Amino acid sequence: MNRAEMITLLQGLDQRTRQRIGIAIAIVLAIVVLLSAVNSRISALEKKRTAREADIAEMMRLKLRYQEANQSAQRLANRLMATKPDDSPAKIVEEIGIKGRSSQIKSVKGDDIPGYVEDAAELRMEGLSANEAVNLIYRLEKGARPVTVKKALIKQRFDDPSKLDVTLTIALIKPAPAGK
């Protein structure tokens, strides 16, 4: 059926029937427009939902990273609270209890850290076994107080290759006194 035939068919109908057909077509068009609007709103909401799901997934990853960082910071804060004003690197090495054939500790200047005091020292121990050297470094870094090994020089002895000479630059980090 072409356009001209359709026009003649509609003109042949009475006015009331044409009006009903027009209303029916208008209702169908209104429903199509309404469904189109609803469909576009649904697709917009789906996009928003997927974006928010991605945001939530990112937030969960960030939450885990925050919790790990917070735990690390809390451990460091607890280690800082364990330091006393009279603590020194020499005292900490003595508490560890690892002694070589001869040991020396001499103070060196520590770095400036805002809000903290760095008590640094150079530690020399001779005649340590490899196990004792590893235990010394491990106990210094993982002990109850915040000690860092800034520099380590480990040499094998000429007279006894199973023994090591260890030179460490260590630093004890303490909270700054309230007056500074």
N, CA and C of each residue as an Amber inpcrd file, in Angstrom:
protein
   540
   0.8500000  -1.1710000   0.0000000   0.0000000   0.0000000   0.0000000
   0.8980000   1.2370000   0.0000000   0.6900000   2.1060000  -1.0100000
   1.5100000   3.3030000  -1.0880000   0.8110000   4.4700000  -0.3930000
   1.4190000   5.6020000  -0.4530000   0.9390000   6.7660000   0.2950000
  -0.4070000   7.2750000  -0.2380000  -0.5530000   7.3360000  -1.5130000
  -1.7950000   7.8550000  -2.1130000  -2.9770000   6.9550000  -1.7670000
  -2.7970000   5.6550000  -1.8190000  -3.8770000   4.7270000  -1.4720000
  -4.2510000   4.8750000   0.0000000  -3.2740000   5.0810000   0.8350000
  -3.5550000   5.2200000   2.2660000  -4.3380000   6.5090000   2.5310000
  -3.9950000   7.5870000   1.8490000  -4.7100000   8.8600000   2.0210000
  -6.1590000   8.7200000   1.5700000  -6.3760000   8.0820000   0.4430000
  -7.7600000   7.9060000  -0.0370000  -8.5530000   7.0080000   0.8880000
  -7.8990000   5.9930000   1.4600000  -8.5840000   5.1050000   2.4080000
  -8.9890000   5.8750000   3.6550000  -8.1110000   6.7160000   4.1630000
  -8.4210000   7.4860000   5.3660000  -9.4720000   8.5620000   5.0830000
  -9.4530000   9.1720000   3.9020000 -10.4450000  10.1890000   3.5680000
 -11.8150000   9.5500000   3.3650000 -11.8330000   8.2810000   3.0350000
 -13.0980000   7.5930000   2.8430000 -13.7720000   7.2420000   4.1620000
 -13.0220000   7.2570000   5.2630000 -13.6040000   6.9440000   6.5750000
 -14.3030000   8.1820000   7.1300000 -15.2090000   7.9360000   8.0520000
 -15.8700000   9.0930000   8.6640000 -14.9220000   9.7670000   9.6620000
 -15.3120000  10.9560000  10.1040000 -14.4360000  11.7810000  10.9420000
 -14.1600000  11.1140000  12.2860000 -15.1040000  10.4670000  12.8820000
 -14.9440000   9.8420000  14.1940000 -13.9320000   8.7030000  14.1260000
 -13.9550000   7.9100000  13.0930000 -13.0090000   6.8010000  12.9430000
 -11.5970000   7.3450000  12.7210000 -11.4770000   8.3720000  11.8970000
 -10.1650000   8.9880000  11.6770000  -9.6130000   9.5410000  12.9820000
 -10.5020000  10.1290000  13.7690000 -10.0670000  10.6880000  15.0450000
  -9.5780000   9.5680000  15.9650000 -10.2760000   8.4480000  15.9880000
  -9.8630000   7.3180000  16.8220000  -8.5240000   6.7500000  16.3450000
  -8.3420000   6.6470000  15.0460000  -7.0700000   6.1500000  14.5140000
  -5.9440000   7.1220000  14.8650000  -6.2030000   8.4240000  14.7690000
  -5.2030000   9.4380000  15.1350000  -4.8300000   9.3510000  16.6080000
  -5.8540000   9.1690000  17.4700000  -5.5920000   9.0420000  18.9110000
  -4.7820000   7.7770000  19.1890000  -5.1440000   6.6820000  18.5030000
  -4.4140000   5.4180000  18.7000000  -2.9500000   5.5800000  18.2820000
  -2.7220000   6.2580000  17.1360000  -1.3450000   6.4940000  16.6730000
  -0.6090000   7.3920000  17.6560000  -1.2810000   8.4180000  18.1910000
  -0.6620000   9.3210000  19.1690000  -0.2980000   8.5640000  20.4410000
  -1.1830000   7.6740000  20.8660000  -0.9160000   6.8820000  22.0780000
   0.2820000   5.9590000  21.8410000   0.3070000   5.3230000  20.6660000
   1.4390000   4.4420000  20.3540000   2.7410000   5.2460000  20.3180000
   2.7110000   6.4310000  19.6940000   3.9040000   7.2810000  19.6530000
   4.3100000   7.7440000  21.0530000   3.3330000   8.0890000  21.8950000
   3.6280000   8.5010000  23.2780000   4.2690000   7.3530000  24.0490000
   3.7600000   6.1500000  23.8510000   4.3450000   4.9710000  24.5310000
   5.7720000   4.7380000  24.0520000   5.9950000   4.8700000  22.7340000
   7.3400000   4.6870000  22.1840000   8.2940000   5.7340000  22.7620000
   7.8450000   6.9920000  22.8190000   8.6820000   8.0590000  23.3760000
   8.9560000   7.7840000  24.8570000   7.9240000   7.3870000  25.5950000
   8.0770000   7.0830000  27.0240000   9.0400000   5.9250000  27.2260000
   8.8840000   4.8530000  26.4380000   9.7920000   3.7050000  26.5580000
  11.2200000   4.0960000  26.1950000  11.3630000   4.9450000  25.1990000
  12.6950000   5.4150000  24.8180000  13.3360000   6.2050000  25.9640000
  12.5480000   7.0820000  26.5990000  13.0650000   7.8620000  27.7310000
  13.4280000   6.9450000  28.8950000  12.5520000   5.9680000  29.1670000
  12.8230000   5.0250000  30.2590000  14.0830000   4.2220000  29.9380000
  14.2260000   3.7900000  28.6830000  15.3970000   3.0080000  28.2900000
  16.6740000   3.8250000  28.4120000  16.6380000   5.0990000  28.0140000
  17.8330000   5.9350000  28.1460000  18.1610000   6.1740000  29.6210000
  17.1490000   6.3370000  30.4480000  17.3740000   6.5140000  31.8950000
  17.9640000   5.2400000  32.4960000  17.4520000   4.0870000  32.0780000
  17.9780000   2.8130000  32.5730000  19.4290000   2.6380000  32.1530000
  19.7540000   2.9540000  30.9110000  21.1380000   2.8170000  30.4560000
  22.0500000   3.7980000  31.2010000  21.5610000   5.0050000  31.4870000
  22.3570000   5.9700000  32.2590000  22.5900000   5.4490000  33.6770000
  21.5540000   4.8590000  34.2770000  21.7030000   4.3010000  35.6190000
  22.6490000   3.1000000  35.6260000  22.6190000   2.3040000  34.5700000
  23.5400000   1.1680000  34.4890000  24.9820000   1.6450000  34.3890000
  25.2070000   2.7000000  33.5940000  26.5540000   3.2580000  33.4880000
  27.0150000   3.7960000  34.8410000  26.1040000   4.4760000  35.5340000
  26.4290000   5.0280000  36.8410000  26.7440000   3.9000000  37.8330000
  25.9650000   2.8060000  37.7600000  26.1800000   1.6630000  38.6510000
  27.5430000   1.0290000  38.3930000  27.8970000   0.8240000  37.1210000
  29.1970000   0.2140000  36.8310000  30.3440000   1.1360000  37.2610000
  30.1590000   2.4430000  37.0940000  31.1910000   3.3900000  37.5390000
  31.3390000   3.3400000  39.0580000  30.2310000   3.2520000  39.7540000
  30.2940000   3.1850000  41.2190000  30.8590000   1.8560000  41.6940000
  30.5670000   0.7790000  40.9740000  31.1680000  -0.5110000  41.3290000
  32.6760000  -0.4580000  41.1610000  33.1310000   0.1880000  40.0880000
  34.5740000   0.3480000  39.8870000  35.1680000   1.2120000  40.9960000
  34.4490000   2.2770000  41.3910000  34.9170000   3.1190000  42.4950000
  35.0040000   2.3300000  43.7960000  34.0170000   1.4960000  44.0430000
  34.0230000   0.6880000  45.2710000  35.1820000  -0.2980000  45.2470000
  35.4320000  -0.9140000  44.0990000  36.5620000  -1.8410000  43.9980000
  37.8720000  -1.1080000  44.2680000  38.0220000   0.0870000  43.7150000
  39.2210000   0.8880000  43.9600000  39.3090000   1.2860000  45.4310000
  38.1840000   1.6440000  46.0150000  38.1680000   2.0100000  47.4410000
  38.5680000   0.8240000  48.3160000  38.1460000  -0.3690000  47.9470000
  38.5160000  -1.5500000  48.7300000  40.0300000  -1.7780000  48.6520000
  40.6100000  -1.6020000  47.4590000  42.0650000  -1.7300000  47.3350000
  42.7550000  -0.6500000  48.1660000  42.2370000   0.5690000  48.0970000
  42.8200000   1.6520000  48.8840000  42.6590000   1.4110000  50.3800000
  41.5520000   0.8110000  50.7600000  41.3200000   0.5010000  52.1740000
  42.3660000  -0.4850000  52.6640000  42.6550000  -1.5100000  51.8580000
  43.6710000  -2.4800000  52.2490000  45.0470000  -1.8260000  52.3400000
  45.3720000  -0.9610000  51.3650000  46.6590000  -0.2660000  51.4110000
  46.7410000   0.6510000  52.6310000  45.6270000   1.3180000  52.9460000
  45.6020000   2.1950000  54.1160000  45.8010000   1.3830000  55.3870000
  45.1200000   0.2500000  55.4940000  45.2560000  -0.5730000  56.6900000
  46.6870000  -1.0760000  56.8550000  47.3330000  -1.4790000  55.7540000
  48.7210000  -1.9210000  55.8280000  49.6350000  -0.7760000  56.2590000
  49.4310000   0.3960000  55.6690000  50.2510000   1.5580000  56.0260000
  49.9970000   1.9730000  57.4750000  48.7540000   1.8930000  57.9010000
  48.4120000   2.2520000  59.2690000  49.0570000   1.2790000  60.2530000
  49.0350000  -0.0170000  59.9340000  49.6800000  -1.0020000  60.8070000
  51.1750000  -0.7500000  60.8970000  51.7830000  -0.4510000  59.7540000
  53.2180000  -0.1650000  59.7460000  53.5220000   1.0810000  60.5800000
  52.7240000   2.1110000  60.4070000  52.9150000   3.3450000  61.1800000
  52.6900000   3.0970000  62.6700000  51.7120000   2.2590000  62.9860000
  51.4440000   1.9510000  64.3930000  52.6080000   1.1710000  65.0060000
  53.1780000   0.2290000  64.2340000  54.3380000  -0.5170000  64.7380000
  55.5020000   0.4360000  65.0000000  55.7300000   1.3650000  64.0510000
  56.8120000   2.3320000  64.2310000  56.5310000   3.2370000  65.4370000
  55.2900000   3.6560000  65.5920000  54.9370000   4.5010000  66.7570000
  55.1600000   3.7360000  68.0570000  54.8020000   2.4530000  68.0660000
  55.0250000   1.6500000  69.2710000  56.5110000   1.4910000  69.5500000
  57.3040000   1.3210000  68.4840000  58.7540000   1.2100000  68.6750000
  59.3230000   2.5320000  69.1800000  58.8020000   3.6640000  68.6770000
  59.2620000   4.9650000  69.1590000  58.8970000   5.1800000  70.6230000
  57.7240000   4.6920000  71.0200000  57.2890000   4.8540000  72.4080000
  58.1550000   4.0000000  73.3510000  58.7520000   2.9280000  72.8070000
  59.5710000   2.0480000  73.6330000  60.9430000   2.6480000  73.9210000
  61.3420000   3.6660000  73.1720000  62.6560000   4.2750000  73.4190000
  62.5870000   5.1950000  74.6210000  63.6550000   5.1500000  75.3810000
  63.7710000   6.0200000  76.5490000  64.8240000   7.0780000  76.2410000
  64.7830000   8.2040000  76.9100000  65.7700000   9.2580000  76.6280000
  67.2110000   8.8150000  76.8520000  67.4410000   7.8300000  77.7520000
  68.8130000   7.3990000  78.0310000  69.2790000   6.2490000  77.1360000
  68.4670000   5.8250000  76.1730000  68.8710000   4.7640000  75.2500000
  69.9550000   5.2750000  74.3120000  70.8460000   4.3810000  73.9600000
  71.9140000   4.7180000  73.0160000  72.2040000   3.4870000  72.1660000
  72.8500000   3.6780000  71.0160000  73.2040000   2.5220000  70.1900000
  74.0940000   1.5270000  70.9350000  75.0120000   2.0300000  71.7770000
  75.8980000   1.1380000  72.5330000  75.0980000   0.2530000  73.4830000
  74.1140000   0.8470000  74.1300000  73.2800000   0.0900000  75.0690000
  72.4720000  -0.9860000  74.3320000  71.9820000  -0.6470000  73.1610000
  71.1800000  -1.6000000  72.3910000  72.0460000  -2.7580000  71.9210000
  73.2740000  -2.4640000  71.4430000  74.1860000  -3.5290000  70.9970000
  74.5480000  -4.4200000  72.1750000  74.7300000  -3.8260000  73.3300000
  75.0450000  -4.6070000  74.5310000  73.8850000  -5.5180000  74.9100000
  72.6470000  -5.0200000  74.7840000  71.4680000  -5.8300000  75.1010000
  71.2980000  -6.9990000  74.1390000  71.7350000  -6.8300000  72.8950000
  71.6180000  -7.9180000  71.9120000  72.4950000  -9.0830000  72.3340000
  73.6640000  -8.8030000  72.8660000  74.5010000  -9.8510000  73.4300000
  75.4370000 -10.5340000  72.4500000  75.5150000 -10.0930000  71.2360000
  76.4450000 -10.6880000  70.2730000  77.7640000  -9.9380000  70.3990000
  78.8250000 -10.6810000  70.7300000  80.1230000 -10.0500000  70.9040000
  81.1350000 -10.7720000  70.0280000  81.9660000 -10.0170000  69.3990000
  83.0470000 -10.5880000  68.5990000  84.3080000 -10.6440000  69.4310000
  85.4230000 -10.8730000  68.7620000  86.7060000 -10.9070000  69.4470000
  87.0120000  -9.5420000  70.0540000  86.7370000  -8.5110000  69.3120000
  86.8650000  -7.1490000  69.8460000  85.7780000  -6.2990000  69.2040000
  85.2570000  -5.3720000  69.9600000  84.2150000  -4.5080000  69.4170000
  84.4670000  -3.0760000  69.8630000  84.1270000  -2.1520000  68.9890000
  84.2710000  -0.7320000  69.2720000  82.9950000  -0.0260000  68.8390000
  82.6190000   0.9710000  69.6150000  81.4780000   1.8040000  69.2430000
  81.9110000   3.2490000  69.4180000  81.7800000   4.0270000  68.3330000
  82.0880000   5.4520000  68.4700000  80.9460000   6.2500000  67.8480000
  80.6100000   7.3500000  68.4860000  79.5000000   8.1910000  68.0400000
  79.8570000   8.9350000  66.7630000  78.8490000   9.0850000  65.9180000
  78.9700000   9.9090000  64.7180000  77.7660000  10.8330000  64.6700000
  77.8270000  11.8470000  63.8330000  76.7160000  12.7950000  63.7420000
  75.5690000  12.1560000  62.9670000  74.3760000  12.2530000  63.5230000
  73.1830000  11.7210000  62.8610000  72.5330000  12.7520000  61.9560000
  71.6500000  12.3020000  61.1060000  70.9170000  13.2020000  60.2080000
  69.8850000  14.0090000  60.9800000  69.4820000  15.1310000  60.3930000
  68.4340000  15.9550000  60.9910000  67.0840000  15.4630000  60.4870000
  66.2400000  15.0350000  61.4020000  64.8880000  14.5940000  61.0750000
  63.9470000  15.4720000  61.8960000  63.0390000  16.2260000  61.2530000
  62.1460000  17.1040000  62.0170000  61.3000000  16.3100000  63.0170000
  61.3560000  16.7210000  64.2700000  60.5540000  16.0920000  65.3150000
  61.2180000  14.8990000  65.9740000  62.4020000  14.5140000  65.4900000
  63.0910000  13.3470000  66.0370000  64.5670000  13.6540000  66.2260000
  65.1920000  12.8680000  67.0830000  66.6230000  12.9540000  67.3060000
  67.2250000  11.6450000  66.8220000  68.2480000  11.7340000  65.9870000
  68.9080000  10.5250000  65.4940000  70.2460000  10.3930000  66.1990000
  70.3680000   9.3560000  67.0170000  71.5950000   9.0650000  67.7490000
  72.3530000   8.0130000  66.9410000  73.3960000   8.4270000  66.2260000
  74.1080000   7.5230000  65.3260000  75.4410000   7.1140000  65.9350000
  75.8970000   5.9140000  65.5440000  77.1780000   5.3970000  66.0140000
  77.7490000   4.4520000  64.9650000  79.0860000   4.3410000  64.9880000
  79.7620000   3.3770000  64.1200000  80.1850000   2.2110000  64.9980000
  79.7820000   1.0230000  64.6140000  80.0250000  -0.1880000  65.3840000
  80.9920000  -1.0620000  64.6050000  82.0790000  -1.4700000  65.2560000
  83.0450000  -2.3920000  64.6410000  83.1220000  -3.6340000  65.5040000
  82.9180000  -4.7720000  64.8690000  83.0600000  -6.0560000  65.5590000
  83.9270000  -6.9510000  64.6970000  84.8520000  -7.6270000  65.3400000
  85.7550000  -8.5200000  64.6240000  85.5300000  -9.9490000  65.0830000
  85.7370000 -10.8760000  64.1630000  85.6860000 -12.2910000  64.4980000
  84.2920000 -12.8550000  64.6760000  83.3140000 -12.3250000  63.9700000
  81.9520000 -12.8580000  64.0510000  81.7650000 -13.9670000  63.0180000
  80.9360000 -14.9350000  63.3600000  80.5540000 -15.9270000  62.3540000
  79.4950000 -15.2880000  61.4550000  79.2400000 -15.9040000  60.3150000
  78.2290000 -15.3580000  59.3890000  76.8610000 -15.3270000  60.0670000
  76.5470000 -16.3580000  60.8200000  75.2620000 -16.4180000  61.5230000
  75.1500000 -15.2960000  62.5500000  76.2230000 -15.0310000  63.2860000
  76.2020000 -13.9540000  64.2750000  76.0310000 -12.5930000  63.6020000
  76.6710000 -12.4010000  62.4530000  76.5450000 -11.1270000  61.7330000
  75.1070000 -10.9120000  61.2610000  74.5120000 -11.9650000  60.7110000
  73.1240000 -11.8540000  60.2530000  72.1940000 -11.6090000  61.4370000
  72.3950000 -12.3320000  62.5360000  71.5540000 -12.1390000  63.7230000
  71.7120000 -10.7320000  64.2900000  72.9180000 -10.2050000  64.2790000
  73.1490000  -8.8500000  64.7810000  72.3570000  -7.8300000  63.9640000
  72.4660000  -7.9080000  62.6500000  71.7480000  -6.9550000  61.7940000
  70.2410000  -7.1300000  61.9470000  69.7760000  -8.3650000  61.9810000
  68.3420000  -8.6280000  62.1190000  67.8140000  -8.0780000  63.4420000
  68.5290000  -8.3420000  64.5310000  68.0620000  -7.8740000  65.8450000
  68.1170000  -6.3590000  65.9710000  69.0680000  -5.7460000  65.2880000
  69.1150000  -4.2810000  65.3050000  67.8970000  -3.7000000  64.5970000
  67.6040000  -4.2050000  63.4010000  66.5240000  -3.6200000  62.6090000
  65.1330000  -4.0430000  63.0780000  64.9890000  -5.2330000  63.6120000
  63.6620000  -5.7390000  63.9890000  63.4380000  -5.7320000  65.4940000
  64.3130000  -5.0840000  66.2380000  64.1930000  -5.0530000  67.6920000
  63.0380000  -4.1840000  68.1640000  62.9730000  -4.0190000  69.4750000
  61.8690000  -3.2720000  70.0810000  61.9930000  -1.7690000  69.8520000
  63.2090000  -1.2940000  69.5720000  63.4160000   0.1360000  69.3600000
  63.7640000   0.4240000  67.9060000  63.4310000   1.6210000  67.4280000
  63.6680000   1.9440000  66.0100000  65.1380000   2.2310000  65.7110000
  65.8310000   1.2000000  65.2820000  67.2380000   1.3230000  64.9090000
  67.3390000   1.0060000  63.4200000  68.0930000   1.8260000  62.7040000
  68.3170000   1.5500000  61.2850000  69.7960000   1.3200000  61.0510000
  70.0850000   0.4060000  60.1510000  71.4570000   0.1820000  59.7280000
  71.6430000   1.0270000  58.4780000  72.4090000   2.0910000  58.6130000
  72.5790000   3.0320000  57.5030000  73.6590000   2.5770000  56.5410000
  74.6790000   1.9100000  57.0670000  75.7820000   1.4740000  56.2260000
  76.3570000   0.2130000  56.8430000  76.6830000  -0.7480000  56.0060000
  77.2600000  -2.0000000  56.4920000  78.4530000  -2.3740000  55.6170000
  79.5470000  -2.7460000  56.2670000  80.7300000  -3.2180000  55.5710000
  81.1210000  -4.5380000  56.2360000  81.0610000  -5.6010000  55.4750000
  81.3570000  -6.9260000  56.0140000  82.5370000  -7.4870000  55.2250000
  83.6150000  -7.8120000  55.9530000  84.8210000  -8.3470000  55.3160000
  85.1420000  -9.7070000  55.9090000  85.6660000 -10.5770000  55.0480000
  86.1120000 -11.8870000  55.4900000  87.5380000 -11.7420000  56.0400000
  87.8380000 -12.4470000  57.1090000  89.1740000 -12.3580000  57.7220000
  90.1810000 -13.1740000  56.9040000  91.4190000 -12.6720000  56.8470000
  92.4630000 -13.3880000  56.1160000  92.9240000 -14.6210000  56.8920000
  93.0670000 -14.4580000  58.2070000  93.5960000 -15.5650000  59.0140000
  92.5810000 -16.6870000  59.2080000  91.2640000 -16.3740000  59.2340000
  90.2250000 -17.3950000  59.4040000  89.0440000 -17.0180000  58.5030000
  88.9300000 -17.6350000  57.3210000  87.8720000 -17.2650000  56.3750000
  86.4510000 -17.5040000  56.8870000  86.2910000 -18.2800000  57.9430000
  84.9400000 -18.5100000  58.4720000  84.4860000 -17.3670000  59.3740000
  85.3760000 -16.4410000  59.6910000  85.0510000 -15.3040000  60.5630000
  84.9680000 -14.0230000  59.7330000  84.1440000 -13.0980000  60.2020000
  83.9020000 -11.8490000  59.4960000  84.2220000 -10.6560000  60.3860000
  84.6770000  -9.5930000  59.7730000  84.8140000  -8.3030000  60.4490000
  83.6620000  -7.4350000  59.9530000  82.8750000  -6.9050000  60.8810000
  81.6700000  -6.1570000  60.5390000  81.8230000  -4.7140000  61.0130000
  81.5660000  -3.7810000  60.1050000  81.5290000  -2.3590000  60.4520000
  80.1570000  -1.8400000  60.0490000  79.3910000  -1.3960000  61.0400000
  78.0320000  -0.9110000  60.7950000  77.9040000   0.5290000  61.2550000
  77.2080000   1.3180000  60.4850000  76.7900000   2.6350000  60.9420000
  75.3090000   2.5000000  61.2590000  74.9900000   2.6370000  62.5480000
  73.6010000   2.4470000  62.9880000  73.0860000   3.7480000  63.5720000
  71.7770000   3.8860000  63.5430000  71.1560000   5.0990000  64.0880000
  69.9110000   4.7090000  64.8910000  69.8500000   5.2250000  66.0980000
  68.6790000   5.0580000  66.9570000  67.8510000   6.3110000  66.8110000
  66.5700000   6.1350000  66.4840000  65.6770000   7.2830000  66.2910000
  64.8380000   7.4470000  67.5540000  64.9160000   8.6590000  68.1370000
  64.1810000   8.9510000  69.3700000  63.3140000  10.1920000  69.1290000
  62.1750000  10.2650000  69.8190000  61.3730000  11.4980000  69.7120000
  62.1770000  12.6820000  70.2530000  62.0100000  13.8250000  69.6310000
  62.7130000  15.0340000  70.0690000  62.1580000  15.4700000  71.4180000
  62.9880000  16.0260000  72.2410000  62.5040000  16.5610000  73.5180000
  61.4520000  17.6480000  73.2750000  60.5650000  17.8230000  74.2160000
  59.4490000  18.7410000  74.0680000  59.9080000  20.1830000  73.8790000
  61.0500000  20.5630000  74.3690000  61.5410000  21.9380000  74.2810000
  62.0310000  22.3210000  72.8950000  62.3250000  21.3600000  72.0290000
  62.9150000  21.6730000  70.7080000  61.8880000  21.8660000  69.6600000
